[in-house]
Amino acid sequence: MEETVHFATANGMLGSVWLLVAIPLVSAAILLLLGRRADRWGHWLGVAAIGAAFVLGLTYFFQLRGLENKQVQLSLWQFITAGDLKVDFGLLFDPLAAVFVLLITGVGFLIHLYAVEYMAHDEGRRRFFGYFNLFVAAMLLLVLGNNYVMLYFGWEGVGLASYLLISFWYGRPSAATAGKKAFLMNRVGDAGLAIGIFVLFAQLGSTQYEDVFNGVGALSQTTVLVLGLLLLLGATGKSGQFPLQAWLPDAMEGPTPVSALIHAATMVTAGVYLIARSNPIFSANSTLQLVVVSVGAITLLMGCLIGAAKDDIKRVLAWSTVSQIGYMFLGVGLGGAAYALAIVHLLAHGFFKANMFLGAGSVMHGMNDQVDIRRFGNLSKYMKVTWLTFMMGWLAIIGMFPFSGFFSKEPIIVAAFEREGWTAWLFGMAALLGAGLTAFYMTRLFVLTFHGPKRWTEDIEHPHESPKLMTVPLVLLAIGSVVAGFLLATSVPDWLTATAGLGGEHAEHEPVLAHWLLTTLSLLVTVLGAGLAWFLFRNGTATEPQPAGVLVTAARRNLYTDAFNEAVFEKPGIFLTRALVFLDNRGVDGLVNGLAAAVGGGSGRLRRLQTGFVRSYATSILTGALLVVAAFLAVQAGWLA
Amino acid sequence: MSELKLPSLDYAALAPILILLGAALVGVLVEAFVPRRLRNGVQLALALLAVLSALTMVILNADDRLLTAGQAIAVDGPALFLQGAILILATMALLLIGERSVERGGAFVAHAAVTAESPDDRRQAEGAGGTTEVYPLATFAIGGMLIFVAANDLLTMFIALEVFSLPLYLLCALARRRRLLSQEAAMKYFLLGAYSSAFFLFGVALIYGFTSGIPGRTAGVDFATIHAAVADSPASRTLLFAGMALLAIGLLFKAAAAPFHVWTPDVYQGAPTPVTGFMAACTKVAAFGALLRVFHVAFSGASWDFTPVLGAVAVLTMLVGAVLAVTQTDIKRLLAYSSIANAGYLLVGVLAPSKDGLSGTMFYLVAYGFSVIAAFAVVTLVRDADGEATHLSRWAGLGRRSPFFAAIFTFILLAFAGIPLTSGFTSKFAIFAPALDANQAWLVIAGVLTSMVLAFPYLRVVVMMWLSEPGDATPTVTVPGALTSAALVIGVLATLVLGVAPAPLLDLANGAAEFVR
């Protein structure tokens, strides 16, 4: 039996932790409400707000380090009271929340800085920063809430911001469609999360983390399974995991800083956060954990396969995000000490993926906003900083020693091999295969973009390096890509033990293969994958689509998942809608219109009784009086009793 | 023959009533002695001063729970709450009555009886000041209403009824424009009012008969005697029930419940709009205050046997108000039918025999009063060369011409329709919830269904104002003078505040919801 969860009350400096949410929110409100008046200085306000939040976050982080009970909560006011349902507007600052706060505000600050220059020529820059700050506020609320309703509040907030930013260039049909697609698919997941919260309230009478974690032991296994699956549905929706992954690559229609911050570093990891935060629920049922692990494994392989077949630089990165989050799901699904490993990978990934997205943005900046890697090549000569920083990100993501990804990904692979029985082989091999594939397609991306002969379109003569304001964040993130993995892997698991439920012991199982062998193997597949890609693409590639085999064709078409969604959900959905519209027009509207006509007709007829003659009014009163008196007498006589 | 004993009077408790009646008498003297030029200002100041000082006395008396004037007047929670409500709403109405800048000379005719085309008529067409007798008349009416809601016996109640009704009949006849319509309305109101007073009085007589013969008590029409008689009178209960029915008819007439509502549309339309607002808000408070007291204090022993009958009246009232509102083409008649439907909702509250029902009804009266006066204030502003443009077709496209006032009117209509965040929602909730608790689900269902029907005419006006193109016939909104602005601001703010934060007033109503016997 695990010990009970108890959150201390925040006091002193930590009592003002709400400022973390309030500062970006106020800044967003100012930017969005002031309108054009804020056009000249609005972006700097946006950057300053996030910078201030980062400094505050750091201060709170050091405060928290000095505390005995590292989980402090703060109840600001009663948010909802309806019958038995009482929800506080409450915040929880604990080690898990703290690392997320630092990731969101730290990486967020760099990306904001980058965006000042990246969006400089866009008329909507102020609006962009307004939405961007709104996103940061919502994301911070998501990770800082001390109950599931607060989490849901932030969850919907980031969903809104994501929708607004994906369709930021709403004039483009593709951006508008991508926004709608993201919105709709997230609806599916969000509905799952909402129902999950309803179940929590129905079963436990509370949505506070404290009550839920202490009460989950008393629930039946079936309830825990259903609850966990609902939360998982929410998590897969937000994190672009199987089966709700299709929206994430399309979300790259938004400006590149959005892809970097929202659709790579932070928002899409909310699903991982949800599962890590709800670890007492997920750890309570082994079937549930198996489902999470399976989702992770399926997604990570799927992301690799599709990523290897795409030619759009941002989409390849997007699919690699899908795949890397698959690793994180694998980690949180394994449970125990692997929770911390998943969080480490999440943080490390935040750095190197933001780095690569911003690098991709820098490439696009120099190449007239083109995204087709078949049309790049040899850019290492022209964009030195972008090239070198991107290289750091590339080495990190493929897990090359001693870069960041090695320290964060390899332990997850090892942990997968630590499962019991045949599942150790299944998931372990999947993770290992994924590592090889990742090395292959990321190397393909890197080589095609920066090396080999140039294959540019005619209109490009001199690609240029991006301005300082863009390269400085790149350099900082690149440093993060190099060292973050080692630093995080050695400190974060320890730090996280103070979080509710994350203090698990190291798994008692030994991996089915020796640890050193696994490390060697994973490095080997990485080198093999990277080497193969280098060999195949060192001389560039054809600039036209090539005929391909079954697997590549399938991968180009997203493994037919879009076709599946279209056939199974969209077509019947459209048919159902049409049927309902027909029913509504003929049936419901007929009834409503009929009733309305009846009321109108009755009204017209009754109106004639209002003749304007006092005599008829008096008659009406007299008739009414007779009826009322008769009725009263009938009551008295007991006839109406 | 015993010596005549004078009842003791608690002057402090009676002060609000005495102040108003006294001010009305002074107002009559002002008419006689103050030069015409100054009269309007003096009268308005006097009336407002009287109302506000009476309100102050009501607030000072807030903790009184007593019977005075020989048990004829009850100064208790509901009486004080409703008196306060009447005084606040009357202040707003007086502001509208006193407005002289929207129309030159004000909304009232310069002389009560002017022959058409006579020199007097021409002078008033040129904007001679309206008759200032309206102020003492209104003050008398307000005083009568204050007695009406505090009356603790049926005769006092009857006298109060006449004291506030007679000035209202006169006020209705004093419209500056469309004078024949106004005079016709007053005549109808007077005739039918007299007719219904007769029912009331006949009911009093039957009740008096019923109270005779109780051991140890003399017959009488004070509520304590009636209450005792309901418990153990040897007289036939037919007298009681016939008497209750007739009393109820007299009161329901003033409350504008169907089928005793027939005067309402004609009178609301014909009366000068400030007076219509005054009637819609204050008369409603007074009539329902009396209904509450009669049924909660005098007849509570009859164990609410009559609930199904009055429930049927309530449903009929809601139906008639809602259905007939659908085809109205005149904004004032539309508001009249809305007022009828609201009488039906209020009856639902009256029929929930609990503390919550009582406080909910009182809350509703206040909330509705604020909104309805604000609505009529807007009506006074939408005008053309011929005065107010009340035909709905003239309001088409008003949103383009005068977005601010169209928005205010839209907000008030949404409040009438019971949309959340307006007082219309909270007040309906305050009435329907106790009715459900009292197992009167059928009344609540009827209330909700008719609210839906009623939403149609309200929204039709909204659609007309915003979605129609303004035509040549669309009048503009006159910029209101300070007085109308003040009334409008009070009404709209109250509608908003009571919708967002109803708790303080609900608590006040709850604390006041107990009658003394």
mmCIF file of C-alpha atoms in Angstrom, chain A residues 83-351:
data_model
loop_
_atom_site.group_PDB
_atom_site.id
_atom_site.type_symbol
_atom_site.label_atom_id
_atom_site.label_comp_id
_atom_site.label_asym_id
_atom_site.label_seq_id
_atom_site.Cartn_x
_atom_site.Cartn_y
_atom_site.Cartn_z
ATOM 1 C CA GLY A 83 -24.503 20.790 -5.252
ATOM 2 C CA ASP A 84 -21.782 18.368 -4.183
ATOM 3 C CA LEU A 85 -19.438 19.532 -6.886
ATOM 4 C CA LYS A 86 -16.903 21.913 -5.455
ATOM 5 C CA VAL A 87 -13.930 22.909 -7.517
ATOM 6 C CA ASP A 88 -11.267 25.266 -6.283
ATOM 7 C CA PHE A 89 -9.343 27.541 -8.507
ATOM 8 C CA GLY A 90 -6.242 25.978 -7.019
ATOM 9 C CA LEU A 91 -2.638 25.603 -8.061
ATOM 10 C CA LEU A 92 -0.101 22.933 -7.196
ATOM 11 C CA PHE A 93 3.617 23.594 -7.400
ATOM 12 C CA ASP A 94 5.646 20.421 -7.104
ATOM 13 C CA PRO A 95 8.786 19.048 -8.775
ATOM 14 C CA LEU A 96 6.889 17.825 -11.822
ATOM 15 C CA ALA A 97 5.106 21.150 -12.277
ATOM 16 C CA ALA A 98 8.368 22.993 -11.654
ATOM 17 C CA VAL A 99 10.277 21.287 -14.468
ATOM 18 C CA PHE A 100 7.378 21.919 -16.834
ATOM 19 C CA VAL A 101 7.237 25.566 -15.812
ATOM 20 C CA LEU A 102 10.928 25.948 -16.547
ATOM 21 C CA LEU A 103 10.589 24.164 -19.892
ATOM 22 C CA ILE A 104 7.575 26.191 -20.975
ATOM 23 C CA THR A 105 8.896 29.572 -19.926
ATOM 24 C CA GLY A 106 12.569 28.896 -20.748
ATOM 25 C CA VAL A 107 12.173 27.403 -24.216
ATOM 26 C CA GLY A 108 9.133 29.622 -24.663
ATOM 27 C CA PHE A 109 11.237 32.726 -24.022
ATOM 28 C CA LEU A 110 13.821 31.752 -26.618
ATOM 29 C CA ILE A 111 11.147 30.970 -29.183
ATOM 30 C CA HIS A 112 9.395 34.263 -28.453
ATOM 31 C CA LEU A 113 12.679 36.056 -29.035
ATOM 32 C CA TYR A 114 13.147 34.232 -32.312
ATOM 33 C CA ALA A 115 9.592 35.014 -33.363
ATOM 34 C CA VAL A 116 10.153 38.766 -33.018
ATOM 35 C CA GLU A 117 12.417 38.581 -36.031
ATOM 36 C CA TYR A 118 10.691 35.694 -37.784
ATOM 37 C CA MET A 119 7.339 37.485 -37.783
ATOM 38 C CA ALA A 120 8.833 40.933 -38.378
ATOM 39 C CA HIS A 121 7.304 41.326 -41.804
ATOM 40 C CA ASP A 122 3.929 39.907 -40.888
ATOM 41 C CA GLU A 123 1.084 42.373 -40.399
ATOM 42 C CA GLY A 124 -0.397 40.216 -37.677
ATOM 43 C CA ARG A 125 2.671 40.122 -35.447
ATOM 44 C CA ARG A 126 0.894 41.677 -32.445
ATOM 45 C CA ARG A 127 -2.029 39.278 -32.801
ATOM 46 C CA PHE A 128 0.479 36.449 -33.065
ATOM 47 C CA PHE A 129 2.123 37.428 -29.791
ATOM 48 C CA GLY A 130 -1.261 37.849 -28.152
ATOM 49 C CA TYR A 131 -2.221 34.279 -29.029
ATOM 50 C CA PHE A 132 1.269 33.067 -28.150
ATOM 51 C CA ASN A 133 1.077 34.557 -24.663
ATOM 52 C CA LEU A 134 -2.429 33.181 -24.285
ATOM 53 C CA PHE A 135 -0.983 29.795 -25.072
ATOM 54 C CA VAL A 136 1.744 30.119 -22.459
ATOM 55 C CA ALA A 137 -0.784 31.208 -19.819
ATOM 56 C CA ALA A 138 -3.053 28.265 -20.597
ATOM 57 C CA MET A 139 -0.184 25.791 -20.690
ATOM 58 C CA LEU A 140 1.074 27.014 -17.320
ATOM 59 C CA LEU A 141 -2.410 26.684 -15.889
ATOM 60 C CA LEU A 142 -2.546 23.144 -17.282
ATOM 61 C CA VAL A 143 0.612 22.071 -15.472
ATOM 62 C CA LEU A 144 -0.021 24.144 -12.333
ATOM 63 C CA GLY A 145 -3.636 23.181 -11.589
ATOM 64 C CA ASN A 146 -4.185 21.198 -8.416
ATOM 65 C CA ASN A 147 -7.246 19.406 -9.723
ATOM 66 C CA TYR A 148 -8.474 17.875 -12.942
ATOM 67 C CA VAL A 149 -10.872 20.705 -13.719
ATOM 68 C CA MET A 150 -8.032 23.244 -13.663
ATOM 69 C CA LEU A 151 -6.056 20.886 -15.863
ATOM 70 C CA TYR A 152 -9.020 20.694 -18.226
ATOM 71 C CA PHE A 153 -9.329 24.476 -18.196
ATOM 72 C CA GLY A 154 -5.715 24.820 -19.280
ATOM 73 C CA TRP A 155 -6.131 21.877 -21.670
ATOM 74 C CA GLU A 156 -8.934 23.632 -23.520
ATOM 75 C CA GLY A 157 -7.035 26.907 -23.341
ATOM 76 C CA VAL A 158 -3.988 25.478 -25.115
ATOM 77 C CA GLY A 159 -6.347 23.785 -27.572
ATOM 78 C CA LEU A 160 -7.892 27.153 -28.371
ATOM 79 C CA ALA A 161 -4.521 28.854 -28.723
ATOM 80 C CA SER A 162 -3.277 26.016 -30.890
ATOM 81 C CA TYR A 163 -6.338 26.294 -33.131
ATOM 82 C CA LEU A 164 -5.931 30.058 -33.439
ATOM 83 C CA LEU A 165 -2.248 29.756 -34.252
ATOM 84 C CA ILE A 166 -2.505 26.868 -36.713
ATOM 85 C CA SER A 167 -5.014 28.919 -38.659
ATOM 86 C CA PHE A 168 -3.033 32.089 -38.013
ATOM 87 C CA TRP A 169 -2.789 32.686 -41.763
ATOM 88 C CA TYR A 170 -6.479 32.048 -42.097
ATOM 89 C CA GLY A 171 -6.462 33.403 -45.610
ATOM 90 C CA ARG A 172 -4.814 30.195 -46.770
ATOM 91 C CA PRO A 173 -7.374 27.438 -47.227
ATOM 92 C CA SER A 174 -4.856 24.800 -46.140
ATOM 93 C CA ALA A 175 -4.180 26.624 -42.852
ATOM 94 C CA ALA A 176 -7.865 27.053 -42.149
ATOM 95 C CA THR A 177 -8.503 23.387 -42.888
ATOM 96 C CA ALA A 178 -5.572 22.274 -40.736
ATOM 97 C CA GLY A 179 -6.937 24.373 -37.859
ATOM 98 C CA LYS A 180 -10.322 22.734 -38.207
ATOM 99 C CA LYS A 181 -8.782 19.280 -38.413
ATOM 100 C CA ALA A 182 -6.759 19.864 -35.247
ATOM 101 C CA PHE A 183 -9.810 21.255 -33.516
ATOM 102 C CA LEU A 184 -12.057 18.335 -34.454
ATOM 103 C CA MET A 185 -9.584 15.588 -33.599
ATOM 104 C CA ASN A 186 -8.805 17.265 -30.310
ATOM 105 C CA ARG A 187 -12.546 17.329 -29.604
ATOM 106 C CA VAL A 188 -12.540 13.544 -29.660
ATOM 107 C CA GLY A 189 -9.715 13.360 -27.146
ATOM 108 C CA ASP A 190 -11.074 16.207 -25.012
ATOM 109 C CA ALA A 191 -14.445 14.504 -24.788
ATOM 110 C CA GLY A 192 -12.641 11.448 -23.423
ATOM 111 C CA LEU A 193 -10.838 13.550 -20.840
ATOM 112 C CA ALA A 194 -14.049 15.330 -19.858
ATOM 113 C CA ILE A 195 -15.903 12.052 -19.383
ATOM 114 C CA GLY A 196 -12.925 10.781 -17.412
ATOM 115 C CA ILE A 197 -13.248 13.756 -15.086
ATOM 116 C CA PHE A 198 -16.989 13.083 -14.763
ATOM 117 C CA VAL A 199 -16.176 9.500 -13.799
ATOM 118 C CA LEU A 200 -13.701 10.753 -11.212
ATOM 119 C CA PHE A 201 -16.295 13.001 -9.677
ATOM 120 C CA ALA A 202 -18.997 10.334 -9.783
ATOM 121 C CA GLN A 203 -16.757 7.697 -8.195
ATOM 122 C CA LEU A 204 -14.680 9.746 -5.794
ATOM 123 C CA GLY A 205 -16.748 12.896 -5.289
ATOM 124 C CA SER A 206 -13.787 15.128 -5.967
ATOM 125 C CA THR A 207 -11.475 16.174 -8.728
ATOM 126 C CA GLN A 208 -8.660 17.375 -6.476
ATOM 127 C CA TYR A 209 -5.433 15.492 -7.150
ATOM 128 C CA GLU A 210 -4.990 14.935 -3.432
ATOM 129 C CA ASP A 211 -8.387 13.225 -3.018
ATOM 130 C CA VAL A 212 -8.153 11.323 -6.288
ATOM 131 C CA PHE A 213 -4.706 9.858 -5.612
ATOM 132 C CA ASN A 214 -5.662 8.834 -2.098
ATOM 133 C CA GLY A 215 -8.987 7.395 -3.236
ATOM 134 C CA VAL A 216 -7.938 5.502 -6.323
ATOM 135 C CA GLY A 217 -6.922 2.434 -4.313
ATOM 136 C CA ALA A 218 -10.535 1.916 -3.259
ATOM 137 C CA LEU A 219 -11.840 1.743 -6.815
ATOM 138 C CA SER A 220 -12.559 -1.506 -8.626
ATOM 139 C CA GLN A 221 -10.143 -2.623 -11.345
ATOM 140 C CA THR A 222 -12.789 -2.131 -14.031
ATOM 141 C CA THR A 223 -13.419 1.434 -12.941
ATOM 142 C CA VAL A 224 -9.705 2.198 -12.956
ATOM 143 C CA LEU A 225 -9.390 0.660 -16.420
ATOM 144 C CA VAL A 226 -12.297 2.672 -17.848
ATOM 145 C CA LEU A 227 -11.068 5.835 -16.173
ATOM 146 C CA GLY A 228 -7.536 5.313 -17.401
ATOM 147 C CA LEU A 229 -8.664 4.611 -20.962
ATOM 148 C CA LEU A 230 -10.699 7.818 -20.983
ATOM 149 C CA LEU A 231 -7.746 9.850 -19.737
ATOM 150 C CA LEU A 232 -5.567 8.077 -22.272
ATOM 151 C CA LEU A 233 -7.957 9.039 -25.063
ATOM 152 C CA GLY A 234 -7.551 12.645 -23.977
ATOM 153 C CA ALA A 235 -3.792 12.237 -23.878
ATOM 154 C CA THR A 236 -3.574 10.683 -27.359
ATOM 155 C CA GLY A 237 -5.669 13.506 -28.778
ATOM 156 C CA LYS A 238 -3.519 16.286 -27.403
ATOM 157 C CA SER A 239 -0.216 14.529 -27.989
ATOM 158 C CA GLY A 240 -0.910 13.356 -31.523
ATOM 159 C CA GLN A 241 -0.660 9.671 -30.630
ATOM 160 C CA PHE A 242 -2.262 6.713 -32.330
ATOM 161 C CA PRO A 243 -5.190 6.694 -33.162
ATOM 162 C CA LEU A 244 -5.547 10.493 -33.038
ATOM 163 C CA GLN A 245 -2.228 11.434 -34.601
ATOM 164 C CA ALA A 246 -3.410 12.750 -37.966
ATOM 165 C CA TRP A 247 -3.862 16.397 -36.990
ATOM 166 C CA LEU A 248 -0.340 17.074 -35.766
ATOM 167 C CA PRO A 249 1.567 17.032 -39.090
ATOM 168 C CA ASP A 250 -1.101 19.226 -40.676
ATOM 169 C CA ALA A 251 -0.702 21.643 -37.800
ATOM 170 C CA MET A 252 2.619 22.684 -39.376
ATOM 171 C CA GLU A 253 0.561 25.106 -41.474
ATOM 172 C CA GLY A 254 1.041 27.540 -38.614
ATOM 173 C CA PRO A 255 4.063 29.847 -38.360
ATOM 174 C CA THR A 256 7.275 27.970 -37.530
ATOM 175 C CA PRO A 257 7.681 29.349 -33.977
ATOM 176 C CA VAL A 258 4.266 27.880 -33.263
ATOM 177 C CA SER A 259 5.373 24.507 -34.538
ATOM 178 C CA ALA A 260 8.455 24.758 -32.360
ATOM 179 C CA LEU A 261 6.799 25.794 -29.122
ATOM 180 C CA ILE A 262 3.315 24.335 -29.281
ATOM 181 C CA HIS A 263 3.554 21.414 -31.641
ATOM 182 C CA ALA A 264 6.958 20.150 -30.578
ATOM 183 C CA ALA A 265 8.228 21.352 -27.238
ATOM 184 C CA THR A 266 5.260 21.888 -24.959
ATOM 185 C CA MET A 267 1.588 21.472 -25.795
ATOM 186 C CA VAL A 268 1.861 18.105 -27.471
ATOM 187 C CA THR A 269 3.611 16.779 -24.400
ATOM 188 C CA ALA A 270 0.551 17.581 -22.297
ATOM 189 C CA GLY A 271 -0.607 14.004 -22.800
ATOM 190 C CA VAL A 272 2.614 12.734 -21.263
ATOM 191 C CA TYR A 273 2.148 15.195 -18.410
ATOM 192 C CA LEU A 274 -1.427 13.969 -17.889
ATOM 193 C CA ILE A 275 -0.325 10.353 -17.607
ATOM 194 C CA ALA A 276 2.680 11.169 -15.420
ATOM 195 C CA ARG A 277 0.522 13.340 -13.186
ATOM 196 C CA SER A 278 -2.150 10.627 -12.990
ATOM 197 C CA ASN A 279 0.428 7.922 -12.336
ATOM 198 C CA PRO A 280 -1.426 6.581 -9.268
ATOM 199 C CA ILE A 281 -4.324 5.766 -11.609
ATOM 200 C CA PHE A 282 -2.199 4.270 -14.389
ATOM 201 C CA SER A 283 -0.011 2.292 -12.013
ATOM 202 C CA ALA A 284 -3.081 0.723 -10.466
ATOM 203 C CA ASN A 285 -3.977 -1.434 -13.467
ATOM 204 C CA SER A 286 -1.542 -3.514 -15.520
ATOM 205 C CA THR A 287 -3.877 -3.813 -18.549
ATOM 206 C CA LEU A 288 -3.999 -0.048 -18.670
ATOM 207 C CA GLN A 289 -0.226 0.159 -18.661
ATOM 208 C CA LEU A 290 -0.079 -2.395 -21.448
ATOM 209 C CA VAL A 291 -2.428 -0.242 -23.538
ATOM 210 C CA VAL A 292 -0.309 2.861 -22.938
ATOM 211 C CA VAL A 293 2.871 1.028 -23.866
ATOM 212 C CA SER A 294 1.220 -0.332 -27.020
ATOM 213 C CA VAL A 295 0.039 3.106 -28.056
ATOM 214 C CA GLY A 296 3.556 4.387 -27.553
ATOM 215 C CA ALA A 297 5.186 1.569 -29.504
ATOM 216 C CA ILE A 298 2.732 1.715 -32.414
ATOM 217 C CA THR A 299 3.049 5.467 -32.645
ATOM 218 C CA LEU A 300 6.797 5.589 -32.487
ATOM 219 C CA LEU A 301 7.177 3.105 -35.335
ATOM 220 C CA MET A 302 4.447 4.749 -37.355
ATOM 221 C CA GLY A 303 6.052 8.167 -36.956
ATOM 222 C CA CYS A 304 9.407 6.787 -38.097
ATOM 223 C CA LEU A 305 7.977 5.071 -41.161
ATOM 224 C CA ILE A 306 5.989 8.048 -42.340
ATOM 225 C CA GLY A 307 8.761 10.480 -41.460
ATOM 226 C CA ALA A 308 11.116 8.557 -43.715
ATOM 227 C CA ALA A 309 8.828 9.039 -46.716
ATOM 228 C CA LYS A 310 8.047 12.742 -46.419
ATOM 229 C CA ASP A 311 9.788 15.503 -48.318
ATOM 230 C CA ASP A 312 8.473 18.541 -46.434
ATOM 231 C CA ILE A 313 11.036 19.625 -43.832
ATOM 232 C CA LYS A 314 8.424 20.629 -41.264
ATOM 233 C CA ARG A 315 6.324 17.513 -41.782
ATOM 234 C CA VAL A 316 9.314 15.249 -41.300
ATOM 235 C CA LEU A 317 10.004 17.067 -38.054
ATOM 236 C CA ALA A 318 6.333 16.797 -37.128
ATOM 237 C CA TRP A 319 6.296 13.047 -37.666
ATOM 238 C CA SER A 320 9.492 12.784 -35.680
ATOM 239 C CA THR A 321 7.687 14.636 -32.880
ATOM 240 C CA VAL A 322 4.884 12.089 -33.078
ATOM 241 C CA SER A 323 7.467 9.336 -32.924
ATOM 242 C CA GLN A 324 9.439 10.840 -30.022
ATOM 243 C CA ILE A 325 6.287 11.366 -27.998
ATOM 244 C CA GLY A 326 5.644 7.712 -28.717
ATOM 245 C CA TYR A 327 8.863 7.021 -26.793
ATOM 246 C CA MET A 328 7.566 9.134 -23.927
ATOM 247 C CA PHE A 329 4.276 7.232 -23.881
ATOM 248 C CA LEU A 330 6.264 4.041 -23.884
ATOM 249 C CA GLY A 331 8.134 5.371 -20.861
ATOM 250 C CA VAL A 332 5.117 6.469 -18.847
ATOM 251 C CA GLY A 333 3.373 3.223 -19.770
ATOM 252 C CA LEU A 334 6.218 1.166 -18.362
ATOM 253 C CA GLY A 335 5.545 2.724 -14.980
ATOM 254 C CA GLY A 336 7.765 2.836 -11.929
ATOM 255 C CA ALA A 337 11.076 4.538 -12.480
ATOM 256 C CA ALA A 338 10.377 4.870 -16.214
ATOM 257 C CA TYR A 339 8.009 7.787 -15.511
ATOM 258 C CA ALA A 340 11.003 9.896 -14.686
ATOM 259 C CA LEU A 341 12.808 8.663 -17.812
ATOM 260 C CA ALA A 342 9.882 9.749 -19.953
ATOM 261 C CA ILE A 343 9.918 13.193 -18.340
ATOM 262 C CA VAL A 344 13.666 13.463 -18.931
ATOM 263 C CA HIS A 345 13.153 12.589 -22.588
ATOM 264 C CA LEU A 346 10.300 15.084 -22.767
ATOM 265 C CA LEU A 347 12.493 17.900 -21.460
ATOM 266 C CA ALA A 348 15.484 16.974 -23.604
ATOM 267 C CA HIS A 349 13.203 16.648 -26.623
ATOM 268 C CA GLY A 350 11.799 20.107 -25.867
ATOM 269 C CA PHE A 351 15.262 21.548 -26.405
#
